[in-house]
Coordinates of C-alpha atoms in Angstrom, one line a residue:
Chain A
M1 CA -30.6 -113.5 -94.4
G2 CA -28.9 -110.3 -93.3
S3 CA -31.0 -108.1 -91.4
L4 CA -32.5 -104.4 -92.2
F5 CA -31.2 -103.0 -88.7
T6 CA -27.5 -103.0 -88.0
P7 CA -27.1 -102.1 -83.9
L8 CA -25.2 -99.7 -82.2
S9 CA -21.5 -100.1 -82.8
W10 CA -18.2 -98.0 -82.1
N11 CA -17.9 -97.2 -85.8
D12 CA -20.4 -94.3 -85.4
T13 CA -18.6 -92.5 -82.3
G14 CA -17.0 -90.4 -85.3
F15 CA -21.0 -89.6 -86.7
I16 CA -22.2 -89.0 -83.2
L17 CA -19.1 -86.5 -82.9
T18 CA -19.8 -84.5 -86.1
G19 CA -23.4 -84.3 -84.7
V20 CA -21.6 -82.3 -81.5
W21 CA -19.3 -80.3 -83.1
N22 CA -21.7 -79.3 -85.6
T23 CA -24.2 -78.8 -82.7
V24 CA -21.4 -76.8 -80.5
I25 CA -20.5 -74.8 -84.1
I26 CA -24.1 -73.5 -84.6
S27 CA -24.2 -72.4 -81.3
V28 CA -21.3 -70.9 -80.6
V29 CA -22.3 -68.7 -83.8
A30 CA -25.1 -68.1 -82.7
I31 CA -24.9 -66.9 -79.1
G32 CA -21.6 -64.7 -80.3
F33 CA -23.8 -62.8 -83.1
G34 CA -26.9 -62.9 -80.5
T35 CA -24.7 -61.3 -78.2
L36 CA -23.6 -58.9 -80.2
L37 CA -26.6 -57.6 -81.9
G38 CA -28.2 -58.0 -78.5
V39 CA -25.7 -55.3 -77.1
I40 CA -26.3 -53.0 -80.3
V41 CA -30.2 -53.4 -80.2
G42 CA -31.1 -53.4 -76.5
F43 CA -28.4 -50.1 -75.9
I44 CA -30.4 -48.6 -79.0
R45 CA -34.2 -49.7 -77.7
A46 CA -32.3 -47.9 -74.2
E47 CA -31.7 -44.7 -75.4
S48 CA -33.8 -43.9 -78.5
N49 CA -37.6 -42.6 -78.3
R50 CA -41.2 -44.0 -78.1
L51 CA -41.6 -44.4 -81.8
V52 CA -38.1 -45.9 -82.5
N53 CA -38.8 -48.6 -80.0
T54 CA -42.4 -49.3 -80.9
L55 CA -41.2 -49.7 -84.8
L56 CA -38.3 -51.9 -83.1
G57 CA -40.3 -53.5 -80.7
G58 CA -42.9 -54.7 -83.0
I59 CA -39.6 -56.5 -85.0
L60 CA -38.0 -58.3 -82.1
D61 CA -41.8 -59.5 -81.3
I62 CA -41.9 -61.2 -84.5
F63 CA -38.9 -63.3 -84.1
R64 CA -40.1 -63.7 -80.2
S65 CA -43.5 -64.7 -80.8
V66 CA -43.2 -67.3 -83.8
P67 CA -42.3 -70.4 -83.1
L68 CA -38.8 -71.1 -84.4
I69 CA -39.0 -74.1 -86.3
I70 CA -41.5 -72.2 -88.7
Q71 CA -38.8 -69.5 -88.9
L72 CA -36.1 -71.8 -89.9
I73 CA -38.9 -73.6 -92.8
L74 CA -39.9 -70.1 -94.0
F75 CA -36.5 -68.7 -94.2
S76 CA -34.7 -71.4 -95.9
T77 CA -37.1 -72.1 -98.1
Y78 CA -38.0 -68.7 -99.0
I79 CA -34.3 -67.9 -99.5
G80 CA -33.7 -70.7 -101.8
A81 CA -37.3 -70.4 -103.8
I82 CA -35.9 -66.4 -104.9
G83 CA -32.9 -68.6 -105.8
H84 CA -29.9 -67.9 -103.5
P85 CA -30.2 -71.3 -101.5
L86 CA -28.3 -71.4 -98.8
E87 CA -26.1 -74.1 -96.7
P88 CA -28.6 -75.1 -94.0
F89 CA -25.5 -74.5 -91.8
V90 CA -25.6 -70.8 -93.0
A91 CA -29.3 -70.6 -92.8
G92 CA -29.0 -71.9 -89.9
S93 CA -27.0 -69.8 -88.4
I94 CA -28.6 -66.7 -89.7
V95 CA -32.2 -67.4 -88.0
L96 CA -30.9 -68.6 -84.8
S97 CA -28.7 -65.6 -84.6
L98 CA -31.4 -63.6 -85.0
Y99 CA -34.0 -65.4 -82.8
S100 CA -31.3 -65.5 -80.2
M101 CA -30.8 -61.5 -81.0
A102 CA -34.6 -61.0 -79.9
F103 CA -34.2 -62.1 -76.2
M104 CA -30.8 -61.0 -75.7
S105 CA -31.9 -57.4 -76.6
E106 CA -34.4 -57.4 -74.4
V107 CA -32.2 -58.2 -71.6
F108 CA -29.5 -55.9 -72.1
R109 CA -32.0 -53.3 -72.9
S110 CA -33.4 -53.7 -69.3
G111 CA -29.0 -53.8 -68.1
F112 CA -28.7 -50.4 -69.6
E113 CA -31.8 -49.0 -67.9
S114 CA -31.0 -50.2 -64.9
V115 CA -28.1 -48.2 -64.8
H116 CA -29.4 -45.1 -63.2
K117 CA -28.8 -41.9 -64.7
S118 CA -27.3 -39.9 -61.6
M119 CA -24.5 -42.4 -61.8
Q120 CA -24.2 -41.2 -66.0
I121 CA -24.5 -37.3 -64.7
A122 CA -21.4 -38.4 -61.6
A123 CA -19.6 -39.8 -64.5
R124 CA -19.9 -36.9 -67.2
S125 CA -19.3 -34.5 -64.4
L126 CA -15.9 -36.1 -64.2
G127 CA -15.1 -35.1 -67.6
M128 CA -16.1 -38.3 -69.1
S129 CA -17.8 -38.0 -72.6
Y130 CA -20.7 -39.5 -73.6
W131 CA -18.9 -42.7 -75.3
Q132 CA -16.8 -42.9 -72.6
T133 CA -19.4 -43.3 -70.1
I134 CA -21.6 -46.0 -72.1
F135 CA -18.1 -47.8 -72.3
Y136 CA -16.3 -47.4 -69.2
I137 CA -19.5 -47.1 -66.8
R138 CA -23.4 -48.1 -68.2
L139 CA -21.8 -51.3 -70.6
P140 CA -20.2 -53.0 -68.0
I141 CA -22.1 -52.1 -64.7
G142 CA -25.3 -53.0 -67.1
L143 CA -23.9 -56.3 -68.5
R144 CA -23.1 -57.5 -64.9
A145 CA -26.7 -56.7 -63.8
V146 CA -28.3 -59.0 -66.6
F147 CA -25.4 -61.6 -66.7
P148 CA -27.5 -64.4 -65.4
S149 CA -30.4 -63.7 -67.4
W150 CA -28.0 -63.6 -70.7
L151 CA -26.6 -67.0 -69.7
G152 CA -30.2 -68.6 -69.5
V153 CA -31.0 -67.2 -72.7
A154 CA -27.7 -68.6 -74.4
L155 CA -28.6 -72.1 -72.6
S156 CA -31.7 -72.6 -74.2
V157 CA -30.1 -71.7 -77.7
I158 CA -28.1 -74.5 -77.6
K159 CA -31.1 -76.4 -77.3
D160 CA -33.0 -74.8 -79.4
S161 CA -30.3 -75.5 -82.0
A162 CA -31.5 -79.0 -82.4
L163 CA -34.6 -77.7 -84.5
V164 CA -32.1 -76.5 -87.3
S165 CA -32.0 -80.0 -88.1
V166 CA -35.4 -79.3 -89.3
I167 CA -33.6 -77.9 -92.5
G168 CA -31.1 -80.6 -92.9
Y169 CA -28.2 -79.1 -90.9
M170 CA -26.3 -82.5 -89.4
E171 CA -26.6 -81.3 -85.9
L172 CA -26.3 -83.4 -82.9
L173 CA -30.2 -84.4 -83.1
R174 CA -30.4 -85.1 -86.8
T175 CA -27.2 -87.7 -86.3
S176 CA -29.2 -89.2 -83.3
D177 CA -32.6 -89.3 -86.0
Q178 CA -30.8 -91.2 -88.6
L179 CA -29.2 -93.7 -86.1
I180 CA -31.9 -94.5 -84.5
S181 CA -33.9 -95.4 -87.5
R182 CA -30.8 -97.8 -88.6
T183 CA -30.4 -99.0 -85.4
Q184 CA -34.0 -99.1 -83.6
Q185 CA -32.1 -98.1 -80.6
P186 CA -33.9 -95.3 -79.8
L187 CA -33.2 -95.4 -76.0
E188 CA -30.0 -95.6 -75.6
I189 CA -29.3 -93.0 -78.4
L190 CA -31.4 -90.8 -76.9
I191 CA -30.5 -90.8 -73.4
G192 CA -26.3 -90.5 -75.2
V193 CA -27.4 -87.4 -77.0
G194 CA -29.4 -86.0 -73.8
I195 CA -26.2 -86.6 -71.6
F196 CA -24.1 -85.1 -75.0
Y197 CA -26.5 -81.8 -74.6
F198 CA -26.1 -81.3 -70.5
I199 CA -22.1 -81.5 -71.6
I200 CA -22.1 -79.0 -73.9
S201 CA -24.7 -76.7 -71.9
Y202 CA -23.2 -77.8 -68.6
P203 CA -19.6 -75.8 -68.7
L204 CA -21.2 -73.1 -69.7
S205 CA -23.7 -73.0 -66.6
L206 CA -20.2 -73.8 -64.5
Y207 CA -18.4 -70.5 -65.8
G208 CA -21.2 -68.4 -65.6
R209 CA -21.4 -69.3 -61.5
Y210 CA -17.8 -68.9 -61.6
V211 CA -18.5 -65.5 -62.9
E212 CA -21.2 -64.6 -60.9
R213 CA -19.5 -65.6 -57.7
K214 CA -16.6 -63.2 -58.9
M215 CA -18.9 -60.1 -59.6
A216 CA -20.9 -60.9 -56.5
L217 CA -19.7 -57.6 -55.1
Chain B
M1 CA -13.1 -16.8 -60.7
I2 CA -17.4 -18.0 -61.0
N3 CA -20.0 -15.0 -62.5
I4 CA -23.2 -15.6 -62.6
R5 CA -25.5 -13.1 -63.9
N6 CA -28.8 -12.7 -63.9
V7 CA -29.2 -16.6 -64.7
H8 CA -33.4 -18.0 -65.4
K9 CA -33.8 -21.9 -66.0
C10 CA -37.4 -23.5 -66.6
F11 CA -38.6 -26.7 -66.5
G12 CA -41.0 -26.4 -69.1
D13 CA -43.6 -24.0 -67.6
L14 CA -42.0 -23.8 -64.4
E15 CA -39.3 -21.4 -63.5
V16 CA -37.2 -22.4 -60.5
L17 CA -34.3 -20.0 -60.9
K18 CA -35.3 -16.6 -61.5
G19 CA -32.2 -14.1 -61.9
I20 CA -29.4 -15.2 -60.3
D21 CA -26.2 -12.8 -59.9
L22 CA -23.7 -14.4 -57.9
D23 CA -19.7 -14.4 -58.0
V24 CA -17.2 -16.4 -56.2
N25 CA -13.7 -15.7 -56.0
K26 CA -10.5 -18.2 -56.4
G27 CA -10.1 -19.6 -52.7
E28 CA -13.6 -18.6 -51.2
V29 CA -16.6 -20.9 -49.8
L30 CA -19.8 -19.8 -50.6
S31 CA -22.4 -21.6 -48.9
I32 CA -26.0 -21.8 -50.8
I33 CA -28.3 -22.5 -48.0
G34 CA -32.9 -22.7 -48.8
G35 CA -35.6 -24.8 -48.8
S36 CA -37.0 -27.7 -51.2
G37 CA -37.5 -26.2 -54.7
S38 CA -35.5 -23.3 -53.8
G39 CA -33.6 -23.6 -57.0
K40 CA -30.3 -24.2 -55.2
S41 CA -29.3 -27.5 -56.5
T42 CA -30.6 -26.6 -60.2
L43 CA -28.0 -23.7 -60.1
L44 CA -25.0 -26.2 -59.1
Y45 CA -26.1 -28.3 -62.2
C46 CA -26.2 -25.4 -64.4
I47 CA -22.7 -24.0 -63.7
N48 CA -21.2 -27.4 -64.5
A49 CA -23.2 -27.6 -67.6
I50 CA -25.6 -30.9 -66.7
E51 CA -28.5 -28.1 -67.2
N52 CA -29.0 -25.9 -69.7
I53 CA -30.1 -22.3 -69.1
Q54 CA -33.0 -19.8 -70.5
K55 CA -31.3 -16.5 -70.2
G56 CA -28.2 -14.8 -68.3
Q57 CA -24.7 -15.9 -68.4
I58 CA -22.8 -18.2 -66.2
I59 CA -18.4 -17.6 -66.6
V60 CA -15.8 -20.2 -65.0
D61 CA -12.5 -18.4 -65.6
D62 CA -13.2 -16.8 -68.6
I63 CA -15.5 -19.4 -70.0
D64 CA -19.0 -18.9 -71.1
V65 CA -20.3 -21.6 -69.7
H66 CA -23.1 -22.3 -71.7
A67 CA -21.7 -21.2 -75.0
K68 CA -22.3 -22.5 -78.3
K69 CA -18.4 -23.0 -78.8
T70 CA -17.5 -23.8 -75.0
Y71 CA -16.4 -28.1 -74.9
Q72 CA -17.9 -28.7 -71.6
D73 CA -16.8 -32.3 -71.6
K74 CA -13.2 -29.9 -71.2
L75 CA -15.1 -27.5 -68.8
R76 CA -15.8 -30.1 -66.4
Q77 CA -12.6 -31.1 -66.0
K78 CA -12.2 -27.4 -64.0
L79 CA -15.1 -28.1 -61.7
G80 CA -15.2 -31.5 -59.8
M81 CA -18.9 -32.4 -58.5
V82 CA -19.8 -34.4 -55.6
F83 CA -24.3 -35.3 -55.2
Q84 CA -26.2 -36.2 -52.4
Q85 CA -26.3 -40.0 -54.0
W86 CA -22.3 -40.9 -54.2
N87 CA -22.9 -43.0 -57.0
S88 CA -19.6 -45.0 -56.6
F89 CA -19.0 -46.9 -59.5
P90 CA -20.2 -50.7 -58.2
H91 CA -17.8 -52.8 -60.9
L92 CA -14.4 -50.7 -59.9
T93 CA -12.0 -51.1 -56.7
V94 CA -11.7 -48.0 -54.9
L95 CA -8.6 -47.2 -56.4
E96 CA -9.6 -47.6 -60.0
N97 CA -12.9 -45.4 -59.3
A98 CA -10.4 -42.4 -58.5
A99 CA -8.0 -43.2 -61.5
L100 CA -10.3 -44.2 -63.8
A101 CA -11.4 -40.2 -65.2
P102 CA -7.5 -39.6 -64.7
R103 CA -6.3 -41.9 -67.2
I104 CA -9.5 -42.4 -69.6
V105 CA -9.9 -38.0 -69.7
K106 CA -7.0 -36.6 -68.8
K107 CA -4.6 -39.2 -70.6
L108 CA -2.4 -39.7 -68.1
S109 CA -0.2 -42.9 -67.7
R110 CA -2.0 -46.3 -66.0
E111 CA 0.8 -45.3 -63.0
E112 CA 0.3 -41.4 -63.2
S113 CA -3.3 -42.2 -63.2
I114 CA -3.2 -44.0 -59.9
E115 CA -0.4 -42.5 -58.2
V116 CA -2.9 -39.3 -58.0
A117 CA -5.5 -41.5 -57.0
K118 CA -3.7 -43.0 -54.1
Q119 CA -2.8 -39.4 -53.0
E120 CA -6.4 -38.4 -53.2
L121 CA -7.8 -40.9 -51.3
E122 CA -4.9 -41.3 -49.0
H123 CA -6.0 -37.5 -48.5
V124 CA -10.0 -38.3 -47.4
G125 CA -8.8 -40.8 -45.3
L126 CA -9.0 -44.0 -47.6
G127 CA -5.7 -45.6 -47.7
D128 CA -6.1 -48.6 -46.7
K129 CA -9.2 -49.0 -48.7
F130 CA -8.0 -49.3 -51.8
D131 CA -8.7 -52.8 -53.1
V132 CA -12.1 -52.7 -52.0
Y133 CA -15.3 -52.3 -53.3
P134 CA -17.2 -49.1 -53.4
T135 CA -20.5 -51.5 -52.0
K136 CA -19.0 -53.0 -49.6
M137 CA -18.4 -49.1 -47.5
S138 CA -20.4 -47.1 -45.5
G139 CA -22.3 -44.4 -47.0
G140 CA -19.7 -41.8 -45.1
Q141 CA -17.0 -43.5 -46.8
Q142 CA -18.6 -43.6 -50.1
Q143 CA -18.9 -40.1 -50.3
R144 CA -15.5 -39.2 -49.5
L145 CA -14.5 -41.6 -52.1
A146 CA -17.1 -39.5 -54.1
I147 CA -14.7 -36.8 -53.2
A148 CA -11.1 -38.0 -54.0
R149 CA -12.3 -39.3 -57.1
A150 CA -13.3 -35.5 -58.0
L151 CA -9.9 -33.6 -56.7
A152 CA -8.0 -36.6 -58.7
M153 CA -9.1 -34.9 -61.8
K154 CA -7.5 -31.5 -60.3
P155 CA -10.3 -29.2 -60.2
D156 CA -10.1 -25.5 -59.7
Y157 CA -13.6 -25.6 -57.9
M158 CA -15.7 -28.5 -56.2
L159 CA -19.3 -28.6 -56.3
F160 CA -21.3 -30.2 -53.9
D161 CA -24.9 -30.9 -53.7
E162 CA -26.1 -31.8 -50.3
I163 CA -23.6 -34.3 -50.0
T164 CA -24.6 -35.1 -46.5
S165 CA -28.4 -35.0 -47.1
A166 CA -29.0 -39.0 -47.8
L167 CA -26.3 -40.2 -45.0
D168 CA -26.8 -41.9 -41.6
P169 CA -26.4 -38.8 -38.8
E170 CA -23.3 -40.3 -37.3
L171 CA -21.4 -40.4 -40.6
V172 CA -22.2 -36.8 -41.4
G173 CA -19.1 -35.8 -39.7
E174 CA -16.1 -37.6 -41.3
V175 CA -17.5 -36.3 -44.6
L176 CA -18.1 -32.3 -43.1
D177 CA -14.3 -33.2 -41.8
T178 CA -13.2 -34.0 -45.5
L179 CA -14.8 -30.7 -46.6
R180 CA -12.9 -28.7 -43.3
L181 CA -10.0 -30.4 -45.0
L182 CA -10.6 -29.1 -48.7
R183 CA -11.0 -25.5 -47.1
E184 CA -7.2 -25.2 -45.3
D185 CA -6.4 -26.9 -48.6
G186 CA -7.2 -23.4 -50.1
M187 CA -9.8 -25.0 -52.4
T188 CA -13.0 -22.9 -54.2
M189 CA -16.4 -24.5 -52.9
I190 CA -19.8 -23.8 -53.6
C191 CA -21.7 -25.9 -51.0
V192 CA -25.7 -26.5 -51.7
T193 CA -26.0 -27.3 -47.9
H194 CA -28.3 -28.2 -45.1
E195 CA -25.9 -28.2 -42.6
I196 CA -26.1 -24.7 -41.2
A197 CA -24.1 -25.0 -38.4
F198 CA -20.8 -26.2 -40.7
A199 CA -22.1 -23.6 -43.3
R200 CA -21.5 -20.9 -41.0
E201 CA -18.2 -22.2 -39.5
V202 CA -16.7 -23.0 -43.2
S203 CA -18.4 -20.0 -45.9
D204 CA -16.6 -16.9 -46.9
Q205 CA -20.4 -16.0 -48.3
V206 CA -23.9 -17.6 -47.8
A207 CA -26.9 -16.9 -49.7
F208 CA -30.2 -17.9 -48.8
F209 CA -32.0 -18.9 -51.5
N210 CA -36.1 -18.7 -51.8
E211 CA -38.3 -19.9 -54.8
G212 CA -35.1 -19.1 -57.4
I213 CA -34.3 -16.1 -56.4
I214 CA -31.2 -15.4 -53.7
E215 CA -33.2 -13.3 -50.6
E216 CA -30.3 -12.6 -48.7
M217 CA -26.5 -12.6 -49.5
G218 CA -23.4 -12.3 -47.5
T219 CA -21.3 -13.2 -44.4
P220 CA -22.0 -16.0 -42.4
E221 CA -22.6 -13.5 -39.3
Q222 CA -25.1 -11.1 -41.7
V223 CA -27.0 -14.4 -42.8
I224 CA -27.3 -16.7 -40.4
S225 CA -26.6 -14.8 -37.5
N226 CA -28.5 -11.6 -38.2
P227 CA -31.0 -12.3 -41.0
Q228 CA -32.8 -9.2 -42.1
K229 CA -35.2 -11.0 -44.3
E230 CA -38.6 -12.4 -42.9
T231 CA -38.2 -15.2 -44.9
T232 CA -35.0 -16.0 -44.1
Q233 CA -35.5 -15.5 -40.2
K234 CA -38.6 -17.6 -40.9
F235 CA -36.4 -20.6 -42.6
L236 CA -33.8 -20.6 -40.2
S237 CA -35.9 -20.8 -37.2
K238 CA -37.3 -24.1 -38.5
V239 CA -33.6 -25.9 -39.4
L240 CA -31.7 -24.5 -36.5

């Protein structure tokens, strides 16, 4: 009589690596779009008047205050219910990108606001246009100032990507979940998964330290 | 030549300039002295079109600074300006600080812009600092960098807004020496300054501002050594 459970074996490597890969991919996509949109939204917030700011701030607050898991489920079921079901990867990427955008926009806004008005006047007095001042002065100085906070958000996005498993995306946590139900070896598997998350995040953290040291003026 | 005619400037209800008339000829040095809040810095900001004006006219080489059709980014290339706070760009080296505007504004090639920047930096005595980041330098050095950065645009006029006021006393000398150098080069300058002795030494004209008007104007001998107005005498007795 064969056992209901089969122990963990080397044959599971491919399955686990798919999970690792999917976690990396959705994190890269979410951090990438989150950063891009975050810079734009952060800039708009730094530059616009009170009314626009209150409105934008309200929308961002929704993204920031509602738990990610609820956002994921609501979005993917709603979009399915209205007849446009999306791949778990696509739905997850959209929600995770917007979620990280909401946090990053605040980071970048404070970066843009940290560049003193007199610095911009000095640039304009050299004949630079408004947009040249943005691209050559305000953007690089502001981004440097908030790089450590940005890195913190990026690292948490990698870990938050685990939640995308609830809508059926086969990322690292979900792979491990399936392996656990098959093997009944949660301890080994969860430790292994933890190590994988560390391996994914640590290079980013190291890179951050390297960049910070390079930028320490 | 800079001609200023009956310039009025308000911030909300507060009238900061109440009808200023001034002319600065090519090659001349004008120093503006006066108490804080007298409008002297504001006038510089208006000449450079950083601030608009409510009434009157400022003409720089036949260009009406505040006319609607004036392309102010272009105009500012004629007018170098240095501020009380030196505002070095902290993410760029000294050389890049000075080469940036020539390259992106004047569209010089990378080599040309670096060439101009090196010349001007050497001129102000920063020839050994090209690759240093400005935050590693003293205030006096950063202020000289700000001067070189403005000069690299080859402006026809230089506007100085209390450029030694934020400096430690021992660093003021090196910055004033740089201004003396510019004077020898024949640069046309307007200096808003609290360095009365310096103003007396280098200026062709001195204007004493008080509450938004020019109280007294003339040669340094007239205004600083033999002031006629009581307000001028009072101000000078406080600062000298």
